[in-house]
GROMACS .gro file of N, CA and C in nm:
model
  483
    1MET      N    1   0.871   5.131   5.379
    1MET     CA    2   0.995   5.177   5.367
    1MET      C    3   1.001   5.319   5.428
    2CYS      N    4   1.088   5.348   5.530
    2CYS     CA    5   1.107   5.438   5.592
    2CYS      C    6   1.140   5.565   5.501
    3CYS      N    7   1.091   5.716   5.541
    3CYS     CA    8   1.132   5.808   5.482
    3CYS      C    9   1.287   5.837   5.469
    4SER      N   10   1.369   5.825   5.573
    4SER     CA   11   1.536   5.824   5.577
    4SER      C   12   1.593   5.722   5.480
    5VAL      N   13   1.512   5.605   5.454
    5VAL     CA   14   1.600   5.527   5.331
    5VAL      C   15   1.567   5.563   5.221
    6GLY      N   16   1.423   5.627   5.206
    6GLY     CA   17   1.417   5.675   5.073
    6GLY      C   18   1.528   5.805   5.032
    7PHE      N   19   1.579   5.866   5.117
    7PHE     CA   20   1.656   5.987   5.106
    7PHE      C   21   1.792   5.930   5.102
    8ALA      N   22   1.880   5.826   5.171
    8ALA     CA   23   1.962   5.739   5.182
    8ALA      C   24   1.992   5.668   5.033
    9ARG      N   25   1.876   5.649   4.934
    9ARG     CA   26   1.898   5.578   4.869
    9ARG      C   27   1.933   5.706   4.733
   10SER      N   28   1.848   5.810   4.763
   10SER     CA   29   1.867   5.928   4.640
   10SER      C   30   2.022   6.000   4.697
   11LEU      N   31   2.068   5.992   4.819
   11LEU     CA   32   2.170   6.048   4.844
   11LEU      C   33   2.309   5.960   4.752
   12GLY      N   34   2.290   5.835   4.796
   12GLY     CA   35   2.355   5.734   4.716
   12GLY      C   36   2.405   5.751   4.548
   13LEU      N   37   2.265   5.783   4.500
   13LEU     CA   38   2.264   5.777   4.348
   13LEU      C   39   2.318   5.940   4.319
   14ALA      N   40   2.322   6.024   4.418
   14ALA     CA   41   2.402   6.165   4.384
   14ALA      C   42   2.542   6.118   4.392
   15LEU      N   43   2.578   6.026   4.497
   15LEU     CA   44   2.723   5.998   4.526
   15LEU      C   45   2.804   5.949   4.425
   16LEU      N   46   2.723   5.858   4.347
   16LEU     CA   47   2.785   5.788   4.246
   16LEU      C   48   2.827   5.844   4.112
   17PRO      N   49   2.758   5.960   4.084
   17PRO     CA   50   2.842   6.035   3.956
   17PRO      C   51   2.959   6.106   4.004
   18LEU      N   52   2.936   6.174   4.148
   18LEU     CA   53   3.046   6.250   4.168
   18LEU      C   54   3.163   6.193   4.217
   19SER      N   55   3.147   6.046   4.251
   19SER     CA   56   3.283   5.977   4.258
   19SER      C   57   3.359   5.914   4.144
   20LEU      N   58   3.245   5.896   4.048
   20LEU     CA   59   3.309   5.884   3.944
   20LEU      C   60   3.377   5.986   3.854
   21CYS      N   61   3.329   6.106   3.900
   21CYS     CA   62   3.410   6.236   3.842
   21CYS      C   63   3.546   6.265   3.915
   22CYS      N   64   3.563   6.220   4.028
   22CYS     CA   65   3.690   6.214   4.097
   22CYS      C   66   3.792   6.143   4.025
   23ILE      N   67   3.738   5.985   3.992
   23ILE     CA   68   3.845   5.895   3.939
   23ILE      C   69   3.870   5.958   3.814
   24LEU      N   70   3.777   5.973   3.732
   24LEU     CA   71   3.817   6.053   3.606
   24LEU      C   72   3.897   6.191   3.614
   25ALA      N   73   3.872   6.254   3.716
   25ALA     CA   74   3.980   6.387   3.689
   25ALA      C   75   4.126   6.323   3.734
   26ASN      N   76   4.125   6.241   3.829
   26ASN     CA   77   4.257   6.186   3.867
   26ASN      C   78   4.301   6.140   3.746
   27LEU      N   79   4.248   6.037   3.692
   27LEU     CA   80   4.322   5.967   3.550
   27LEU      C   81   4.339   6.070   3.475
   28LEU      N   82   4.281   6.175   3.440
   28LEU     CA   83   4.319   6.292   3.354
   28LEU      C   84   4.449   6.348   3.370
   29LEU      N   85   4.466   6.344   3.534
   29LEU     CA   86   4.611   6.425   3.599
   29LEU      C   87   4.716   6.339   3.527
   30LEU      N   88   4.685   6.194   3.545
   30LEU     CA   89   4.803   6.118   3.510
   30LEU      C   90   4.854   6.095   3.367
   31PHE      N   91   4.762   6.135   3.289
   31PHE     CA   92   4.757   6.131   3.131
   31PHE      C   93   4.757   6.291   3.067
   32PRO      N   94   4.860   6.353   3.121
   32PRO     CA   95   4.851   6.509   3.057
   32PRO      C   96   4.852   6.522   2.935
   33MET      N   97   4.746   6.585   2.864
   33MET     CA   98   4.741   6.606   2.712
   33MET      C   99   4.701   6.454   2.651
   34GLY      N  100   4.686   6.357   2.724
   34GLY     CA  101   4.665   6.220   2.648
   34GLY      C  102   4.783   6.130   2.629
   35GLU      N  103   4.911   6.197   2.690
   35GLU     CA  104   5.032   6.126   2.665
   35GLU      C  105   5.072   6.060   2.769
   36ILE      N  106   5.133   5.929   2.757
   36ILE     CA  107   5.219   5.890   2.842
   36ILE      C  108   5.389   5.921   2.881
   37THR      N  109   5.405   6.015   2.794
   37THR     CA  110   5.564   6.035   2.821
   37THR      C  111   5.585   6.094   2.940
   38TYR      N  112   5.484   6.163   2.992
   38TYR     CA  113   5.528   6.258   3.145
   38TYR      C  114   5.545   6.154   3.252
   39ILE      N  115   5.486   6.023   3.241
   39ILE     CA  116   5.490   5.918   3.335
   39ILE      C  117   5.613   5.880   3.314
   40GLN      N  118   5.643   5.827   3.184
   40GLN     CA  119   5.781   5.764   3.172
   40GLN      C  120   5.895   5.829   3.203
   41GLN      N  121   5.883   5.982   3.174
   41GLN     CA  122   5.997   6.053   3.212
   41GLN      C  123   5.981   6.126   3.358
   42ASP      N  124   5.883   6.072   3.437
   42ASP     CA  125   5.902   6.140   3.589
   42ASP      C  126   5.863   6.256   3.582
   43ARG      N  127   5.777   6.326   3.515
   43ARG     CA  128   5.749   6.466   3.481
   43ARG      C  129   5.615   6.501   3.548
   44LEU      N  130   5.566   6.417   3.639
   44LEU     CA  131   5.422   6.451   3.730
   44LEU      C  132   5.456   6.494   3.831
   45ALA      N  133   5.376   6.625   3.902
   45ALA     CA  134   5.341   6.671   4.000
   45ALA      C  135   5.373   6.553   4.100
   46SER      N  136   5.419   6.559   4.213
   46SER     CA  137   5.443   6.506   4.336
   46SER      C  138   5.300   6.464   4.381
   47PHE      N  139   5.222   6.562   4.400
   47PHE     CA  140   5.100   6.503   4.469
   47PHE      C  141   4.968   6.455   4.377
   48ILE      N  142   5.037   6.430   4.292
   48ILE     CA  143   4.942   6.360   4.163
   48ILE      C  144   4.942   6.184   4.200
   49TRP      N  145   5.049   6.149   4.289
   49TRP     CA  146   5.063   6.006   4.300
   49TRP      C  147   5.025   5.987   4.421
   50TYR      N  148   4.927   6.099   4.510
   50TYR     CA  149   4.890   6.043   4.636
   50TYR      C  150   4.740   6.025   4.600
   51PHE      N  151   4.693   6.009   4.457
   51PHE     CA  152   4.568   5.958   4.424
   51PHE      C  153   4.454   5.987   4.491
   52GLY      N  154   4.433   6.160   4.528
   52GLY     CA  155   4.362   6.207   4.613
   52GLY      C  156   4.184   6.167   4.537
   53GLY      N  157   4.205   6.183   4.411
   53GLY     CA  158   4.075   6.155   4.321
   53GLY      C  159   4.053   6.014   4.295
   54LEU      N  160   4.118   5.964   4.264
   54LEU     CA  161   4.111   5.805   4.242
   54LEU      C  162   4.084   5.715   4.417
   55GLY      N  163   4.144   5.734   4.494
   55GLY     CA  164   4.138   5.701   4.631
   55GLY      C  165   4.049   5.724   4.716
   56GLY      N  166   4.055   5.884   4.720
   56GLY     CA  167   3.964   5.950   4.830
   56GLY      C  168   3.833   5.978   4.780
   57GLY      N  169   3.818   6.065   4.686
   57GLY     CA  170   3.713   6.112   4.633
   57GLY      C  171   3.609   5.986   4.548
   58GLY      N  172   3.715   5.882   4.482
   58GLY     CA  173   3.670   5.816   4.421
   58GLY      C  174   3.641   5.656   4.496
   59LEU      N  175   3.743   5.598   4.501
   59LEU     CA  176   3.684   5.434   4.554
   59LEU      C  177   3.640   5.453   4.711
   60LEU      N  178   3.685   5.555   4.791
   60LEU     CA  179   3.635   5.556   4.951
   60LEU      C  180   3.490   5.608   4.935
   61MET      N  181   3.449   5.665   4.819
   61MET     CA  182   3.330   5.732   4.815
   61MET      C  183   3.207   5.639   4.734
   62LEU      N  184   3.279   5.532   4.681
   62LEU     CA  185   3.177   5.423   4.588
   62LEU      C  186   3.139   5.322   4.720
   63ILE      N  187   3.174   5.338   4.844
   63ILE     CA  188   3.144   5.235   4.934
   63ILE      C  189   3.013   5.306   5.005
   64PRO      N  190   2.998   5.400   5.035
   64PRO     CA  191   2.883   5.474   5.112
   64PRO      C  192   2.775   5.513   4.969
   65ALA      N  193   2.804   5.533   4.872
   65ALA     CA  194   2.751   5.512   4.740
   65ALA      C  195   2.654   5.389   4.718
   66VAL      N  196   2.739   5.281   4.722
   66VAL     CA  197   2.692   5.150   4.700
   66VAL      C  198   2.591   5.090   4.821
   67VAL      N  199   2.648   5.128   4.968
   67VAL     CA  200   2.552   5.105   5.095
   67VAL      C  201   2.431   5.179   5.086
   68PHE      N  202   2.409   5.316   5.042
   68PHE     CA  203   2.318   5.387   5.064
   68PHE      C  204   2.205   5.355   4.950
   69ILE      N  205   2.271   5.305   4.815
   69ILE     CA  206   2.145   5.251   4.733
   69ILE      C  207   2.098   5.136   4.768
   70THR      N  208   2.167   5.053   4.833
   70THR     CA  209   2.130   4.929   4.849
   70THR      C  210   2.071   4.915   4.985
   71LEU      N  211   2.042   5.029   5.073
   71LEU     CA  212   1.985   5.030   5.205
   71LEU      C  213   1.868   4.964   5.181
   72GLY      N  214   1.802   4.908   5.295
   72GLY     CA  215   1.681   4.837   5.317
   72GLY      C  216   1.634   4.754   5.201
   73LYS      N  217   1.703   4.717   5.093
   73LYS     CA  218   1.662   4.601   5.002
   73LYS      C  219   1.646   4.490   5.032
   74CYS      N  220   1.717   4.445   5.158
   74CYS     CA  221   1.712   4.275   5.192
   74CYS      C  222   1.604   4.248   5.283
   75ASN      N  223   1.546   4.183   5.270
   75ASN     CA  224   1.455   4.141   5.392
   75ASN      C  225   1.509   4.055   5.491
   76CYS      N  226   1.648   4.032   5.523
   76CYS     CA  227   1.724   3.960   5.592
   76CYS      C  228   1.775   4.043   5.707
   77CYS      N  229   1.746   4.175   5.698
   77CYS     CA  230   1.807   4.267   5.806
   77CYS      C  231   1.714   4.256   5.923
   78TRP      N  232   1.783   4.188   6.032
   78TRP     CA  233   1.686   4.137   6.154
   78TRP      C  234   1.668   4.260   6.240
   79ASN      N  235   1.797   4.359   6.248
   79ASN     CA  236   1.778   4.446   6.336
   79ASN      C  237   1.831   4.579   6.245
   80GLU      N  238   1.733   4.677   6.286
   80GLU     CA  239   1.754   4.805   6.205
   80GLU      C  240   1.863   4.896   6.263
   81SER      N  241   1.901   4.853   6.405
   81SER     CA  242   2.022   4.937   6.428
   81SER      C  243   2.144   4.910   6.375
   82LEU      N  244   2.147   4.749   6.356
   82LEU     CA  245   2.279   4.719   6.290
   82LEU      C  246   2.300   4.772   6.131
   83MET      N  247   2.168   4.796   6.073
   83MET     CA  248   2.148   4.864   5.949
   83MET      C  249   2.181   5.028   5.915
   84MET      N  250   2.147   5.077   6.048
   84MET     CA  251   2.199   5.248   6.086
   84MET      C  252   2.335   5.238   6.115
   85CYS      N  253   2.385   5.152   6.183
   85CYS     CA  254   2.522   5.171   6.196
   85CYS      C  255   2.578   5.114   6.116
   86GLY      N  256   2.574   5.038   6.011
   86GLY     CA  257   2.662   5.014   5.883
   86GLY      C  258   2.640   5.181   5.800
   87SER      N  259   2.544   5.219   5.772
   87SER     CA  260   2.521   5.312   5.717
   87SER      C  261   2.610   5.434   5.770
   88VAL      N  262   2.583   5.464   5.889
   88VAL     CA  263   2.648   5.552   5.958
   88VAL      C  264   2.828   5.541   5.929
   89LEU      N  265   2.863   5.406   5.948
   89LEU     CA  266   3.021   5.389   5.911
   89LEU      C  267   3.061   5.439   5.778
   90ALA      N  268   2.973   5.374   5.697
   90ALA     CA  269   2.990   5.413   5.565
   90ALA      C  270   2.988   5.565   5.533
   91ALA      N  271   2.897   5.633   5.617
   91ALA     CA  272   2.907   5.773   5.564
   91ALA      C  273   3.069   5.841   5.632
   92VAL      N  274   3.098   5.801   5.755
   92VAL     CA  275   3.229   5.825   5.800
   92VAL      C  276   3.349   5.784   5.675
   93VAL      N  277   3.315   5.681   5.622
   93VAL     CA  278   3.440   5.626   5.533
   93VAL      C  279   3.432   5.761   5.419
   94GLY      N  280   3.334   5.767   5.359
   94GLY     CA  281   3.294   5.871   5.240
   94GLY      C  282   3.345   6.002   5.295
   95LEU      N  283   3.293   6.058   5.404
   95LEU     CA  284   3.383   6.187   5.482
   95LEU      C  285   3.533   6.188   5.475
   96VAL      N  286   3.588   6.082   5.540
   96VAL     CA  287   3.715   6.068   5.531
   96VAL      C  288   3.778   6.093   5.386
   97GLY      N  289   3.700   5.989   5.285
   97GLY     CA  290   3.753   6.008   5.141
   97GLY      C  291   3.737   6.146   5.087
   98SER      N  292   3.637   6.217   5.107
   98SER     CA  293   3.648   6.333   5.052
   98SER      C  294   3.716   6.441   5.099
   99GLY      N  295   3.740   6.442   5.232
   99GLY     CA  296   3.847   6.466   5.302
   99GLY      C  297   3.994   6.496   5.259
  100TYR      N  298   4.020   6.380   5.235
  100TYR     CA  299   4.178   6.346   5.175
  100TYR      C  300   4.178   6.379   5.065
  101CYS      N  301   4.068   6.379   4.976
  101CYS     CA  302   4.084   6.431   4.822
  101CYS      C  303   4.095   6.590   4.836
  102PHE      N  304   4.013   6.639   4.889
  102PHE     CA  305   4.005   6.799   4.943
  102PHE      C  306   4.133   6.870   5.008
  103VAL      N  307   4.220   6.763   5.099
  103VAL     CA  308   4.330   6.786   5.139
  103VAL      C  309   4.458   6.781   5.019
  104ILE      N  310   4.468   6.691   4.959
  104ILE     CA  311   4.575   6.636   4.843
  104ILE      C  312   4.539   6.733   4.733
  105SER      N  313   4.420   6.786   4.697
  105SER     CA  314   4.433   6.898   4.589
  105SER      C  315   4.465   7.020   4.611
  106GLY      N  316   4.453   7.041   4.748
  106GLY     CA  317   4.471   7.175   4.801
  106GLY      C  318   4.626   7.221   4.805
  107PHE      N  319   4.713   7.074   4.859
  107PHE     CA  320   4.819   7.076   4.858
  107PHE      C  321   4.908   7.115   4.706
  108ALA      N  322   4.830   7.030   4.603
  108ALA     CA  323   4.837   7.036   4.439
  108ALA      C  324   4.843   7.173   4.403
  109LEU      N  325   4.756   7.257   4.411
  109LEU     CA  326   4.707   7.370   4.401
  109LEU      C  327   4.809   7.469   4.478
  110VAL      N  328   4.845   7.461   4.577
  110VAL     CA  329   4.966   7.533   4.640
  110VAL      C  330   5.086   7.541   4.571
  111GLN      N  331   5.124   7.405   4.546
  111GLN     CA  332   5.261   7.350   4.473
  111GLN      C  333   5.264   7.395   4.364
  112GLY      N  334   5.146   7.407   4.310
  112GLY     CA  335   5.141   7.421   4.118
  112GLY      C  336   5.193   7.317   4.053
  113PRO      N  337   5.204   7.344   3.904
  113PRO     CA  338   5.239   7.234   3.808
  113PRO      C  339   5.416   7.252   3.840
  114GLN      N  340   5.464   7.100   3.784
  114GLN     CA  341   5.566   7.089   3.760
  114GLN      C  342   5.580   7.129   3.588
  115CYS      N  343   5.689   7.242   3.557
  115CYS     CA  344   5.680   7.278   3.421
  115CYS      C  345   5.845   7.318   3.399
  116PHE      N  346   5.838   7.311   3.282
  116PHE     CA  347   5.988   7.342   3.206
  116PHE      C  348   6.003   7.495   3.196
  117THR      N  349   6.099   7.541   3.269
  117THR     CA  350   6.148   7.692   3.255
  117THR      C  351   6.266   7.725   3.205
  118SER      N  352   6.313   7.833   3.217
  118SER     CA  353   6.467   7.868   3.188
  118SER      C  354   6.555   7.796   3.284
  119LEU      N  355   6.517   7.747   3.410
  119LEU     CA  356   6.616   7.668   3.497
  119LEU      C  357   6.588   7.519   3.466
  120GLY      N  358   6.484   7.476   3.386
  120GLY     CA  359   6.509   7.340   3.390
  120GLY      C  360   6.320   7.286   3.438
  121TRP      N  361   6.329   7.180   3.466
  121TRP     CA  362   6.199   7.122   3.526
  121TRP      C  363   6.180   7.155   3.675
  122SER      N  364   6.078   7.228   3.718
  122SER     CA  365   6.078   7.255   3.835
  122SER      C  366   5.942   7.294   3.887
  123TYR      N  367   5.898   7.372   4.014
  123TYR     CA  368   5.786   7.409   4.070
  123TYR      C  369   5.825   7.540   4.070
  124PRO      N  370   5.795   7.607   3.969
  124PRO     CA  371   5.836   7.766   3.949
  124PRO      C  372   5.702   7.867   4.041
  125PHE      N  373   5.575   7.796   4.086
  125PHE     CA  374   5.493   7.857   4.147
  125PHE      C  375   5.492   7.823   4.311
  126ALA      N  376   5.570   7.719   4.347
  126ALA     CA  377   5.558   7.676   4.462
  126ALA      C  378   5.589   7.821   4.566
  127ASP      N  379   5.518   7.833   4.673
  127ASP     CA  380   5.565   7.904   4.773
  127ASP      C  381   5.574   8.057   4.730
  128GLN      N  382   5.489   8.092   4.636
  128GLN     CA  383   5.491   8.215   4.602
  128GLN      C  384   5.365   8.315   4.663
  129ARG      N  385   5.285   8.241   4.725
  129ARG     CA  386   5.143   8.286   4.811
  129ARG      C  387   5.084   8.393   4.722
  130GLY      N  388   5.016   8.382   4.581
  130GLY     CA  389   4.938   8.492   4.554
  130GLY      C  390   5.039   8.578   4.454
  131SER      N  391   5.171   8.604   4.490
  131SER     CA  392   5.256   8.705   4.426
  131SER      C  393   5.255   8.677   4.254
  132ILE      N  394   5.298   8.804   4.225
  132ILE     CA  395   5.280   8.787   4.055
  132ILE      C  396   5.379   8.655   4.025
  133LYS      N  397   5.353   8.615   3.952
  133LYS     CA  398   5.433   8.482   3.882
  133LYS      C  399   5.548   8.557   3.802
  134THR      N  400   5.682   8.533   3.805
  134THR     CA  401   5.779   8.573   3.735
  134THR      C  402   5.797   8.490   3.616
  135GLN      N  403   5.830   8.369   3.639
  135GLN     CA  404   5.872   8.250   3.571
  135GLN      C  405   5.756   8.223   3.448
  136LYS      N  406   5.779   8.204   3.362
  136LYS     CA  407   5.696   8.132   3.234
  136LYS      C  408   5.691   7.972   3.244
  137CYS      N  409   5.601   7.912   3.238
  137CYS     CA  410   5.592   7.784   3.198
  137CYS      C  411   5.636   7.746   3.049
  138ALA      N  412   5.736   7.688   3.002
  138ALA     CA  413   5.753   7.674   2.875
  138ALA      C  414   5.663   7.555   2.827
  139GLN      N  415   5.646   7.450   2.912
  139GLN     CA  416   5.584   7.313   2.882
  139GLN      C  417   5.499   7.285   2.990
  140PRO      N  418   5.412   7.318   3.039
  140PRO     CA  419   5.356   7.277   3.172
  140PRO      C  420   5.299   7.125   3.165
  141VAL      N  421   5.284   7.063   3.265
  141VAL     CA  422   5.265   6.923   3.280
  141VAL      C  423   5.129   6.883   3.302
  142PHE      N  424   5.049   6.975   3.390
  142PHE     CA  425   4.896   6.938   3.401
  142PHE      C  426   4.859   7.115   3.410
  143ARG      N  427   4.700   7.079   3.382
  143ARG     CA  428   4.639   7.191   3.388
  143ARG      C  429   4.569   7.223   3.530
  144ASN      N  430   4.590   7.338   3.611
  144ASN     CA  431   4.509   7.351   3.729
  144ASN      C  432   4.378   7.353   3.715
  145GLY      N  433   4.300   7.337   3.586
  145GLY     CA  434   4.175   7.322   3.608
  145GLY      C  435   4.127   7.200   3.628
  146ASP      N  436   4.222   7.081   3.587
  146ASP     CA  437   4.196   6.950   3.659
  146ASP      C  438   4.206   6.926   3.805
  147VAL      N  439   4.299   7.029   3.858
  147VAL     CA  440   4.289   7.004   4.019
  147VAL      C  441   4.192   7.080   4.069
  148LYS      N  442   4.137   7.180   3.994
  148LYS     CA  443   4.031   7.252   4.073
  148LYS      C  444   3.922   7.194   4.065
  149ARG      N  445   3.885   7.100   3.947
  149ARG     CA  446   3.794   7.030   3.960
  149ARG      C  447   3.774   6.915   4.035
  150SER      N  448   3.898   6.872   4.073
  150SER     CA  449   3.880   6.768   4.170
  150SER      C  450   3.841   6.838   4.311
  151VAL      N  451   3.922   6.953   4.332
  151VAL     CA  452   3.861   7.039   4.468
  151VAL      C  453   3.694   7.057   4.465
  152ARG      N  454   3.648   7.091   4.368
  152ARG     CA  455   3.526   7.126   4.376
  152ARG      C  456   3.432   6.986   4.367
  153THR      N  457   3.464   6.915   4.331
  153THR     CA  458   3.399   6.772   4.352
  153THR      C  459   3.414   6.737   4.480
  154SER      N  460   3.532   6.710   4.563
  154SER     CA  461   3.537   6.672   4.664
  154SER      C  462   3.449   6.780   4.796
  155VAL      N  463   3.458   6.876   4.744
  155VAL     CA  464   3.367   6.971   4.843
  155VAL      C  465   3.210   6.949   4.826
  156ARG      N  466   3.186   6.890   4.697
  156ARG     CA  467   3.032   6.875   4.688
  156ARG      C  468   3.032   6.733   4.730
  157LEU      N  469   3.074   6.627   4.740
  157LEU     CA  470   3.092   6.483   4.813
  157LEU      C  471   3.098   6.549   4.976
  158GLY      N  472   3.158   6.601   5.017
  158GLY     CA  473   3.183   6.625   5.167
  158GLY      C  474   3.042   6.695   5.203
  159HIS      N  475   2.992   6.765   5.133
  159HIS     CA  476   2.852   6.838   5.170
  159HIS      C  477   2.737   6.747   5.139
  160LEU      N  478   2.751   6.671   5.115
  160LEU     CA  479   2.660   6.561   5.068
  160LEU      C  480   2.626   6.476   5.159
  161LYS      N  481   2.740   6.442   5.234
  161LYS     CA  482   2.753   6.370   5.349
  161LYS      C  483   2.678   6.420   5.472
   0.00000   0.00000   0.00000
C-alpha cells in the first residue's frame, strides 16, 4: 500500500465525523428549540431551506469520505491512474460541497435570524453591517451559534481537502 493511500484513508476518516456534524447542525436549525411549530408556521429563516449543512457540508462530503476510506481496498483496480482520477473527482465534489455550505452559512449570518419584534416577524438585523442593533428580538427562531458552527465545520472541511 502506498503512503498516499494511507493518508487518503486517514483523511476520509477525518471527513466522516465532520460531515455528520454539518448534517446535525442543519437538522438543529430546522427544529429550533426542538419544536416543529416554526416549520408549520413558516417562521424559519430563508437560508435554512438551502440546506447548506445537510447537502453541501454533509451529503456531498460523504462522497469523498467514503471514496478515501475505501481507496485501494479492492484488488480489481487494474489501473492506478483510474483510481487516482476517481479520488481527485471525489475531492472536487467535496470542495464544492464545503464551499456551498460556507457561502450559504455566511449569507445566513449576514441576514440574521427571523424573529418577532415590535413590528412583527421580520429580519431586524439584515443590512446593518455591524452597527448597533436597535431592535430586540422578543422570540428568536434560531441561534447564530448553530449557523456559526456550520461555518466553522465547512471551513475545516475545506482545509482538509
